[in-house]
PDB file of C-alpha atoms in Angstrom:
ATOM      1  CA  MET A  13      10.311  -9.757 -91.260  1.00  0.00           C
ATOM      2  CA  ALA A  14       8.136  -7.671 -88.744  1.00  0.00           C
ATOM      3  CA  THR A  15       7.806  -4.224 -90.467  1.00  0.00           C
ATOM      4  CA  VAL A  16       5.804  -0.888 -90.000  1.00  0.00           C
ATOM      5  CA  ASP A  17       4.218  -0.145 -93.452  1.00  0.00           C
ATOM      6  CA  CYS A  18       3.332   2.967 -94.839  1.00  0.00           C
ATOM      7  CA  SER A  19       0.982   3.802 -97.841  1.00  0.00           C
ATOM      8  CA  THR A  20      -1.035   6.832 -98.812  1.00  0.00           C
ATOM      9  CA  ASN A  21      -4.189   7.251-100.687  1.00  0.00           C
ATOM     10  CA  GLY A  22      -4.885  10.991-101.506  1.00  0.00           C
ATOM     11  CA  GLU A  23      -4.820  13.018 -98.093  1.00  0.00           C
ATOM     12  CA  ILE A  24      -5.009   9.535 -95.922  1.00  0.00           C
ATOM     13  CA  ALA A  25      -2.030   7.715 -94.846  1.00  0.00           C
ATOM     14  CA  THR A  26      -2.110   4.019 -93.488  1.00  0.00           C
ATOM     15  CA  LEU A  27       0.656   2.708 -91.400  1.00  0.00           C
ATOM     16  CA  THR A  28       0.300  -1.097 -90.960  1.00  0.00           C
ATOM     17  CA  LEU A  29       1.604  -2.996 -87.950  1.00  0.00           C
ATOM     18  CA  ASN A  30       2.934  -6.238 -89.929  1.00  0.00           C
ATOM     19  CA  ASN A  31       4.107  -9.118 -88.098  1.00  0.00           C
ATOM     20  CA  PRO A  32       1.293 -11.487 -88.629  1.00  0.00           C
ATOM     21  CA  ASP A  33       2.800 -14.737 -87.419  1.00  0.00           C
ATOM     22  CA  LYS A  34       2.860 -13.396 -84.166  1.00  0.00           C
ATOM     23  CA  LEU A  35      -0.696 -11.478 -84.234  1.00  0.00           C
ATOM     24  CA  ASN A  36       1.326  -8.327 -85.011  1.00  0.00           C
ATOM     25  CA  ALA A  37       3.222  -8.244 -82.034  1.00  0.00           C
ATOM     26  CA  ILE A  38       5.797  -5.406 -81.993  1.00  0.00           C
ATOM     27  CA  ASP A  39       9.032  -5.562 -81.481  1.00  0.00           C
ATOM     28  CA  LEU A  40      11.710  -3.088 -80.589  1.00  0.00           C
ATOM     29  CA  ALA A  41      12.396  -2.278 -84.265  1.00  0.00           C
ATOM     30  CA  MET A  42       8.833  -1.877 -85.147  1.00  0.00           C
ATOM     31  CA  TRP A  43       8.350   0.728 -82.219  1.00  0.00           C
ATOM     32  CA  GLN A  44      11.173   2.580 -83.847  1.00  0.00           C
ATOM     33  CA  GLN A  45       9.589   2.237 -87.243  1.00  0.00           C
ATOM     34  CA  LEU A  46       6.200   3.615 -85.918  1.00  0.00           C
ATOM     35  CA  ALA A  47       8.048   6.726 -84.213  1.00  0.00           C
ATOM     36  CA  ALA A  48      10.083   7.472 -87.523  1.00  0.00           C
ATOM     37  CA  SER A  49       6.923   7.120 -89.901  1.00  0.00           C
ATOM     38  CA  MET A  50       4.745   9.253 -87.489  1.00  0.00           C
ATOM     39  CA  GLN A  51       7.272  12.059 -87.496  1.00  0.00           C
ATOM     40  CA  ARG A  52       7.611  12.029 -91.218  1.00  0.00           C
ATOM     41  CA  LEU A  53       3.955  12.054 -91.588  1.00  0.00           C
ATOM     42  CA  ALA A  54       3.584  14.808 -89.058  1.00  0.00           C
ATOM     43  CA  LYS A  55       5.742  17.015 -91.563  1.00  0.00           C
ATOM     44  CA  ASP A  56       3.866  16.156 -94.442  1.00  0.00           C
ATOM     45  CA  ASP A  57       1.208  18.990 -95.242  1.00  0.00           C
ATOM     46  CA  ALA A  58      -0.469  16.777 -97.744  1.00  0.00           C
ATOM     47  CA  ILE A  59      -1.592  14.577 -95.293  1.00  0.00           C
ATOM     48  CA  ARG A  60      -4.677  15.341 -93.287  1.00  0.00           C
ATOM     49  CA  CYS A  61      -5.514  11.860 -91.649  1.00  0.00           C
ATOM     50  CA  VAL A  62      -3.473   8.847 -90.342  1.00  0.00           C
ATOM     51  CA  VAL A  63      -4.756   5.514 -90.035  1.00  0.00           C
ATOM     52  CA  ILE A  64      -3.230   2.897 -87.945  1.00  0.00           C
ATOM     53  CA  ARG A  65      -4.264  -0.671 -88.315  1.00  0.00           C
ATOM     54  CA  GLY A  66      -2.621  -4.436 -87.963  1.00  0.00           C
ATOM     55  CA  ALA A  67      -1.977  -6.618 -90.991  1.00  0.00           C
ATOM     56  CA  GLY A  68      -4.614  -9.117 -91.578  1.00  0.00           C
ATOM     57  CA  ASP A  69      -8.000  -9.772 -89.568  1.00  0.00           C
ATOM     58  CA  ALA A  70      -6.766 -11.448 -86.432  1.00  0.00           C
ATOM     59  CA  ALA A  71      -5.066  -8.755 -84.596  1.00  0.00           C
ATOM     60  CA  PHE A  72      -4.515  -5.008 -84.416  1.00  0.00           C
ATOM     61  CA  ALA A  73      -1.476  -5.968 -82.039  1.00  0.00           C
ATOM     62  CA  ALA A  74      -1.514  -8.487 -79.514  1.00  0.00           C
ATOM     63  CA  GLY A  75       1.182  -6.407 -77.552  1.00  0.00           C
ATOM     64  CA  GLY A  76       4.958  -6.557 -77.311  1.00  0.00           C
ATOM     65  CA  ASP A  77       6.994  -9.393 -78.935  1.00  0.00           C
ATOM     66  CA  LEU A  78       7.447 -11.112 -75.671  1.00  0.00           C
ATOM     67  CA  GLU A  79      10.068 -13.557 -76.921  1.00  0.00           C
ATOM     68  CA  GLU A  80      12.292 -10.257 -77.388  1.00  0.00           C
ATOM     69  CA  PHE A  81      12.028  -9.217 -73.808  1.00  0.00           C
ATOM     70  CA  VAL A  82      14.465 -11.980 -72.400  1.00  0.00           C
ATOM     71  CA  THR A  83      17.280 -10.189 -74.759  1.00  0.00           C
ATOM     72  CA  ALA A  84      15.981  -6.554 -75.364  1.00  0.00           C
ATOM     73  CA  ARG A  85      14.750  -5.921 -71.946  1.00  0.00           C
ATOM     74  CA  ALA A  86      16.539  -7.938 -69.408  1.00  0.00           C
ATOM     75  CA  THR A  87      18.392  -5.377 -67.410  1.00  0.00           C
ATOM     76  CA  LEU A  88      17.283  -1.887 -66.004  1.00  0.00           C
ATOM     77  CA  ASP A  89      19.409  -0.098 -68.483  1.00  0.00           C
ATOM     78  CA  GLN A  90      17.869  -2.170 -71.433  1.00  0.00           C
ATOM     79  CA  ALA A  91      14.314  -1.786 -69.989  1.00  0.00           C
ATOM     80  CA  LEU A  92      14.646   2.004 -69.938  1.00  0.00           C
ATOM     81  CA  HIS A  93      16.009   2.086 -73.335  1.00  0.00           C
ATOM     82  CA  TYR A  94      13.318  -0.134 -74.607  1.00  0.00           C
ATOM     83  CA  HIS A  95      10.443   1.733 -73.001  1.00  0.00           C
ATOM     84  CA  GLY A  96      12.017   5.009 -74.150  1.00  0.00           C
ATOM     85  CA  GLU A  97      11.583   3.898 -77.432  1.00  0.00           C
ATOM     86  CA  VAL A  98       7.812   2.843 -76.935  1.00  0.00           C
ATOM     87  CA  ALA A  99       7.384   5.942 -75.260  1.00  0.00           C
ATOM     88  CA  ARG A 100       9.063   8.010 -78.507  1.00  0.00           C
ATOM     89  CA  ALA A 101       6.292   6.092 -80.588  1.00  0.00           C
ATOM     90  CA  LEU A 102       3.312   6.683 -78.619  1.00  0.00           C
ATOM     91  CA  ASN A 103       4.200  10.221 -78.124  1.00  0.00           C
ATOM     92  CA  ALA A 104       4.652  10.610 -81.955  1.00  0.00           C
ATOM     93  CA  ILE A 105       1.153   9.370 -82.732  1.00  0.00           C
ATOM     94  CA  ALA A 106      -0.376  11.683 -79.630  1.00  0.00           C
ATOM     95  CA  ASP A 107       1.921  14.883 -81.107  1.00  0.00           C
ATOM     96  CA  CYS A 108       0.978  14.312 -84.694  1.00  0.00           C
ATOM     97  CA  PRO A 109      -0.924  17.546 -85.873  1.00  0.00           C
ATOM     98  CA  HIS A 110      -2.967  15.467 -88.078  1.00  0.00           C
ATOM     99  CA  PRO A 111      -5.659  13.409 -86.626  1.00  0.00           C
ATOM    100  CA  THR A 112      -5.429   9.816 -86.298  1.00  0.00           C
ATOM    101  CA  VAL A 113      -7.725   6.895 -86.471  1.00  0.00           C
ATOM    102  CA  ALA A 114      -7.137   3.398 -85.022  1.00  0.00           C
ATOM    103  CA  LEU A 115      -8.890   0.479 -87.158  1.00  0.00           C
ATOM    104  CA  ILE A 116      -9.130  -2.161 -84.715  1.00  0.00           C
ATOM    105  CA  LYS A 117      -9.918  -5.736 -85.791  1.00  0.00           C
ATOM    106  CA  GLY A 118      -9.273  -8.914 -83.761  1.00  0.00           C
ATOM    107  CA  ALA A 119      -7.086  -8.763 -80.775  1.00  0.00           C
ATOM    108  CA  CYS A 120      -5.902  -5.463 -79.154  1.00  0.00           C
ATOM    109  CA  ILE A 121      -3.749  -6.182 -76.317  1.00  0.00           C
ATOM    110  CA  GLY A 122      -0.975  -4.683 -74.328  1.00  0.00           C
ATOM    111  CA  GLY A 123       1.209  -2.500 -76.549  1.00  0.00           C
ATOM    112  CA  GLY A 124      -1.572  -2.802 -79.151  1.00  0.00           C
ATOM    113  CA  LEU A 125      -3.892  -1.199 -76.535  1.00  0.00           C
ATOM    114  CA  GLU A 126      -1.586   1.680 -75.864  1.00  0.00           C
ATOM    115  CA  ILE A 127      -1.075   2.484 -79.436  1.00  0.00           C
ATOM    116  CA  ALA A 128      -4.708   2.577 -79.930  1.00  0.00           C
ATOM    117  CA  GLY A 129      -5.391   4.638 -76.655  1.00  0.00           C
ATOM    118  CA  VAL A 130      -3.156   7.513 -77.997  1.00  0.00           C
ATOM    119  CA  CYS A 131      -4.952   7.920 -81.291  1.00  0.00           C
ATOM    120  CA  ASP A 132      -7.970  10.332 -81.678  1.00  0.00           C
ATOM    121  CA  LEU A 133     -10.413   7.972 -82.576  1.00  0.00           C
ATOM    122  CA  ARG A 134     -10.832   4.348 -82.379  1.00  0.00           C
ATOM    123  CA  ILE A 135     -13.194   2.161 -84.614  1.00  0.00           C
ATOM    124  CA  ALA A 136     -13.483  -1.238 -83.571  1.00  0.00           C
ATOM    125  CA  GLY A 137     -15.118  -4.677 -85.057  1.00  0.00           C
ATOM    126  CA  GLU A 138     -17.651  -6.254 -82.834  1.00  0.00           C
ATOM    127  CA  SER A 139     -15.586  -9.209 -82.316  1.00  0.00           C
ATOM    128  CA  THR A 140     -12.362  -7.346 -81.297  1.00  0.00           C
ATOM    129  CA  ARG A 141     -10.933  -7.940 -77.552  1.00  0.00           C
ATOM    130  CA  PHE A 142      -9.094  -5.519 -75.534  1.00  0.00           C
ATOM    131  CA  GLY A 143      -6.817  -6.007 -72.278  1.00  0.00           C
ATOM    132  CA  ALA A 144      -3.513  -6.058 -70.754  1.00  0.00           C
ATOM    133  CA  PRO A 145      -3.095  -9.588 -68.925  1.00  0.00           C
ATOM    134  CA  ILE A 146       0.691  -8.731 -67.847  1.00  0.00           C
ATOM    135  CA  ASN A 147      -0.068  -9.537 -64.126  1.00  0.00           C
ATOM    136  CA  LYS A 148      -0.180 -13.216 -65.297  1.00  0.00           C
ATOM    137  CA  LEU A 149       3.480 -12.385 -67.062  1.00  0.00           C
ATOM    138  CA  GLY A 150       4.782 -10.983 -63.898  1.00  0.00           C
ATOM    139  CA  PHE A 151       5.394  -7.353 -64.996  1.00  0.00           C
ATOM    140  CA  SER A 152       3.957  -3.974 -65.062  1.00  0.00           C
ATOM    141  CA  MET A 153       2.994  -1.785 -67.385  1.00  0.00           C
ATOM    142  CA  TYR A 154       5.194   1.348 -67.652  1.00  0.00           C
ATOM    143  CA  PRO A 155       3.735   4.413 -66.112  1.00  0.00           C
ATOM    144  CA  GLY A 156       4.368   6.649 -69.001  1.00  0.00           C
ATOM    145  CA  GLU A 157       2.382   3.994 -71.291  1.00  0.00           C
ATOM    146  CA  MET A 158      -0.636   3.840 -68.685  1.00  0.00           C
ATOM    147  CA  GLU A 159      -0.906   7.864 -68.433  1.00  0.00           C
ATOM    148  CA  SER A 160      -2.899   7.909 -71.954  1.00  0.00           C
ATOM    149  CA  LEU A 161      -5.106   5.089 -70.943  1.00  0.00           C
ATOM    150  CA  LEU A 162      -5.857   6.489 -67.588  1.00  0.00           C
ATOM    151  CA  ARG A 163      -6.866   9.739 -69.200  1.00  0.00           C
ATOM    152  CA  LEU A 164      -9.132   7.768 -71.964  1.00  0.00           C
ATOM    153  CA  ALA A 165     -10.999   5.588 -69.456  1.00  0.00           C
ATOM    154  CA  GLY A 166     -10.249   6.600 -65.765  1.00  0.00           C
ATOM    155  CA  PRO A 167      -8.742   4.883 -62.776  1.00  0.00           C
ATOM    156  CA  ALA A 168     -11.507   2.244 -62.289  1.00  0.00           C
ATOM    157  CA  VAL A 169     -11.287   0.888 -65.793  1.00  0.00           C
ATOM    158  CA  ILE A 170      -7.579   0.612 -65.832  1.00  0.00           C
ATOM    159  CA  LYS A 171      -7.487  -1.120 -62.527  1.00  0.00           C
ATOM    160  CA  GLU A 172     -10.132  -3.364 -63.786  1.00  0.00           C
ATOM    161  CA  ILE A 173      -8.035  -4.221 -66.873  1.00  0.00           C
ATOM    162  CA  LEU A 174      -4.463  -4.417 -65.008  1.00  0.00           C
ATOM    163  CA  LEU A 175      -5.358  -5.878 -61.568  1.00  0.00           C
ATOM    164  CA  GLU A 176      -7.700  -8.587 -62.828  1.00  0.00           C
ATOM    165  CA  GLY A 177      -6.056  -9.002 -66.272  1.00  0.00           C
ATOM    166  CA  ARG A 178      -9.627  -9.117 -67.693  1.00  0.00           C
ATOM    167  CA  ILE A 179     -10.042  -9.193 -71.649  1.00  0.00           C
ATOM    168  CA  LEU A 180     -12.963  -6.910 -72.556  1.00  0.00           C
ATOM    169  CA  ASN A 181     -14.939  -7.450 -75.596  1.00  0.00           C
ATOM    170  CA  ALA A 182     -15.796  -4.578 -77.997  1.00  0.00           C
ATOM    171  CA  ARG A 183     -19.261  -3.715 -76.496  1.00  0.00           C
ATOM    172  CA  GLU A 184     -17.560  -3.684 -72.678  1.00  0.00           C
ATOM    173  CA  ALA A 185     -14.580  -1.516 -74.276  1.00  0.00           C
ATOM    174  CA  TYR A 186     -16.807   0.891 -75.829  1.00  0.00           C
ATOM    175  CA  GLU A 187     -18.921   1.235 -72.493  1.00  0.00           C
ATOM    176  CA  LYS A 188     -16.017   1.870 -70.602  1.00  0.00           C
ATOM    177  CA  GLY A 189     -14.603   4.752 -73.008  1.00  0.00           C
ATOM    178  CA  LEU A 190     -12.147   2.796 -74.579  1.00  0.00           C
ATOM    179  CA  LEU A 191     -13.815   2.903 -77.881  1.00  0.00           C
ATOM    180  CA  THR A 192     -15.266   5.558 -80.207  1.00  0.00           C
ATOM    181  CA  ARG A 193     -17.518   3.340 -82.107  1.00  0.00           C
ATOM    182  CA  VAL A 194     -18.282  -0.398 -82.598  1.00  0.00           C
ATOM    183  CA  VAL A 195     -19.562  -1.744 -85.836  1.00  0.00           C
ATOM    184  CA  GLY A 196     -20.044  -5.132 -87.565  1.00  0.00           C
ATOM    185  CA  ASP A 197     -16.663  -6.765 -88.189  1.00  0.00           C
ATOM    186  CA  GLU A 198     -17.392  -6.642 -92.211  1.00  0.00           C
ATOM    187  CA  GLN A 199     -17.772  -2.725 -91.689  1.00  0.00           C
ATOM    188  CA  VAL A 200     -15.206  -1.783 -89.686  1.00  0.00           C
ATOM    189  CA  GLU A 201     -12.475  -1.239 -92.523  1.00  0.00           C
ATOM    190  CA  ASP A 202     -15.351   0.814 -94.301  1.00  0.00           C
ATOM    191  CA  GLU A 203     -16.286   2.788 -91.399  1.00  0.00           C
ATOM    192  CA  ALA A 204     -12.662   3.812 -90.122  1.00  0.00           C
ATOM    193  CA  TYR A 205     -11.997   5.229 -93.789  1.00  0.00           C
ATOM    194  CA  ALA A 206     -15.136   6.830 -93.902  1.00  0.00           C
ATOM    195  CA  THR A 207     -14.323   8.546 -90.832  1.00  0.00           C
ATOM    196  CA  ALA A 208     -11.056   9.684 -92.225  1.00  0.00           C
ATOM    197  CA  ARG A 209     -12.750  11.245 -95.219  1.00  0.00           C
ATOM    198  CA  ARG A 210     -14.812  12.891 -92.882  1.00  0.00           C
ATOM    199  CA  ILE A 211     -12.002  14.589 -91.161  1.00  0.00           C
ATOM    200  CA  CYS A 212     -10.255  15.131 -94.290  1.00  0.00           C
ATOM    201  CA  SER A 213     -13.329  17.355 -95.504  1.00  0.00           C
ATOM    202  CA  GLY A 214     -12.569  19.828 -92.679  1.00  0.00           C
ATOM    203  CA  ALA A 215     -10.176  22.597 -92.437  1.00  0.00           C
ATOM    204  CA  PRO A 216      -6.996  21.161 -91.429  1.00  0.00           C
ATOM    205  CA  LEU A 217      -5.625  23.708 -89.406  1.00  0.00           C
ATOM    206  CA  VAL A 218      -8.691  23.536 -87.324  1.00  0.00           C
ATOM    207  CA  ALA A 219      -8.186  19.984 -86.735  1.00  0.00           C
ATOM    208  CA  GLY A 220      -4.865  20.624 -85.696  1.00  0.00           C
ATOM    209  CA  TRP A 221      -5.942  23.386 -83.221  1.00  0.00           C
ATOM    210  CA  HIS A 222      -8.861  20.984 -81.795  1.00  0.00           C
ATOM    211  CA  LYS A 223      -6.265  18.494 -80.658  1.00  0.00           C
ATOM    212  CA  GLN A 224      -4.021  21.060 -79.462  1.00  0.00           C
ATOM    213  CA  TRP A 225      -6.662  22.948 -76.898  1.00  0.00           C
ATOM    214  CA  ILE A 226      -8.247  19.522 -75.961  1.00  0.00           C
ATOM    215  CA  ARG A 227      -4.716  18.413 -74.906  1.00  0.00           C
ATOM    216  CA  ARG A 228      -3.929  21.739 -73.056  1.00  0.00           C
ATOM    217  CA  LEU A 229      -7.167  22.083 -71.155  1.00  0.00           C
ATOM    218  CA  LEU A 230      -6.746  18.294 -69.808  1.00  0.00           C
ATOM    219  CA  ASP A 231      -3.832  19.459 -67.841  1.00  0.00           C
ATOM    220  CA  GLY A 232      -6.257  21.479 -65.773  1.00  0.00           C
ATOM    221  CA  ARG A 233      -4.277  24.904 -65.714  1.00  0.00           C
ATOM    222  CA  PRO A 234      -6.715  27.886 -66.593  1.00  0.00           C
ATOM    223  CA  LEU A 235      -6.010  29.538 -69.929  1.00  0.00           C
ATOM    224  CA  SER A 236      -3.901  32.760 -69.845  1.00  0.00           C
ATOM    225  CA  GLU A 237      -4.925  35.805 -71.674  1.00  0.00           C
ATOM    226  CA  GLN A 238      -2.420  35.182 -74.314  1.00  0.00           C
ATOM    227  CA  GLU A 239      -3.887  31.667 -74.745  1.00  0.00           C
ATOM    228  CA  ARG A 240      -7.280  32.930 -74.898  1.00  0.00           C
ATOM    229  CA  ALA A 241      -6.223  35.341 -77.573  1.00  0.00           C
ATOM    230  CA  ASP A 242      -4.057  32.676 -79.524  1.00  0.00           C
ATOM    231  CA  SER A 243      -7.568  30.594 -79.808  1.00  0.00           C
ATOM    232  CA  PHE A 244      -8.722  33.086 -82.518  1.00  0.00           C
ATOM    233  CA  ALA A 245      -5.680  32.538 -84.518  1.00  0.00           C
ATOM    234  CA  PHE A 246      -8.031  31.181 -87.414  1.00  0.00           C
ATOM    235  CA  LEU A 247      -9.218  34.645 -87.930  1.00  0.00           C
ATOM    236  CA  ASP A 248      -6.200  35.361 -90.095  1.00  0.00           C
ATOM    237  CA  THR A 249      -6.308  32.154 -92.051  1.00  0.00           C
ATOM    238  CA  GLU A 250      -7.423  31.734 -95.655  1.00  0.00           C
ATOM    239  CA  ASP A 251      -9.226  28.546 -94.730  1.00  0.00           C
ATOM    240  CA  TYR A 252     -11.479  30.267 -92.593  1.00  0.00           C
ATOM    241  CA  LYS A 253     -12.597  32.986 -95.237  1.00  0.00           C
ATOM    242  CA  GLU A 254     -12.880  30.008 -97.514  1.00  0.00           C
ATOM    243  CA  GLY A 255     -15.103  28.081 -95.038  1.00  0.00           C
ATOM    244  CA  LEU A 256     -17.606  31.419 -94.447  1.00  0.00           C
ATOM    245  CA  SER A 257     -17.666  31.886 -98.152  1.00  0.00           C
ATOM    246  CA  ALA A 258     -18.355  28.463 -98.876  1.00  0.00           C
ATOM    247  CA  PHE A 259     -21.458  28.380 -96.402  1.00  0.00           C
ATOM    248  CA  LEU A 260     -22.650  31.894 -97.732  1.00  0.00           C
ATOM    249  CA  GLU A 261     -22.367  30.524-101.439  1.00  0.00           C
ATOM    250  CA  LYS A 262     -23.978  27.184-100.477  1.00  0.00           C
ATOM    251  CA  ARG A 263     -20.905  25.207-102.101  1.00  0.00           C
ATOM    252  CA  LYS A 264     -18.429  22.834-100.769  1.00  0.00           C
ATOM    253  CA  PRO A 265     -15.405  24.567 -99.209  1.00  0.00           C
ATOM    254  CA  VAL A 266     -12.031  24.032-100.614  1.00  0.00           C
ATOM    255  CA  PHE A 267      -9.425  23.971 -97.794  1.00  0.00           C
ATOM    256  CA  LYS A 268      -5.479  24.894 -98.347  1.00  0.00           C
ATOM    257  CA  ALA A 269      -4.088  24.817 -94.877  1.00  0.00           C
ATOM    258  CA  ARG A 270      -3.437  28.216 -95.173  1.00  0.00           C
TER     259      ARG A 270
END
């Protein structure tokens, strides 16, 4: 049965897209599980980073489960409902206060690319492949799902992916801005979790604020005076005092998200 599995190791949670018989293709139930898992983790103050990955080495996710489309997405009402659930999952990842890392092996296609695109960081192996060749299937990418990829890589790259239906290799994807880092296939897991541990070593409130301000600045509106003042909310936190004290005392800080 296709599932989204959740496990934790200390401050790091891992969500695994688990449908290996179909290269981790994502069906409607998995989108719903992904949304629910991310919403639950967002409220868990013990978690400081979420890693999203596919089961096995063959694929992060090879898109949506196409066999399901003929029943779950056959009419306008069904399509609106289906993609509303996809949007709920993608928004839950994007809105999560904890940083998110996509650990990418193998194929990262269609819906898999959309999931990776809303993660904060994307660590991929050298043999990974990226694209959304849905022009060959006769349907278009839902605009709400295209938006994050458009912000990430820009219109020229998204047009290349969607109009040509090209599958990019890892180096091309990195050069075009779709990836944070490319490492050897045998190193991708270690590097993704090392990335997560580096995130966890920082102040968690600061990580959440950085995500918030980056997103806010991308909407193009000038900051209000109140927002400028709000950007100094860290001054009243215990973690700020701890960070400065640790620096001056030449020791490792112990942050408590307070």
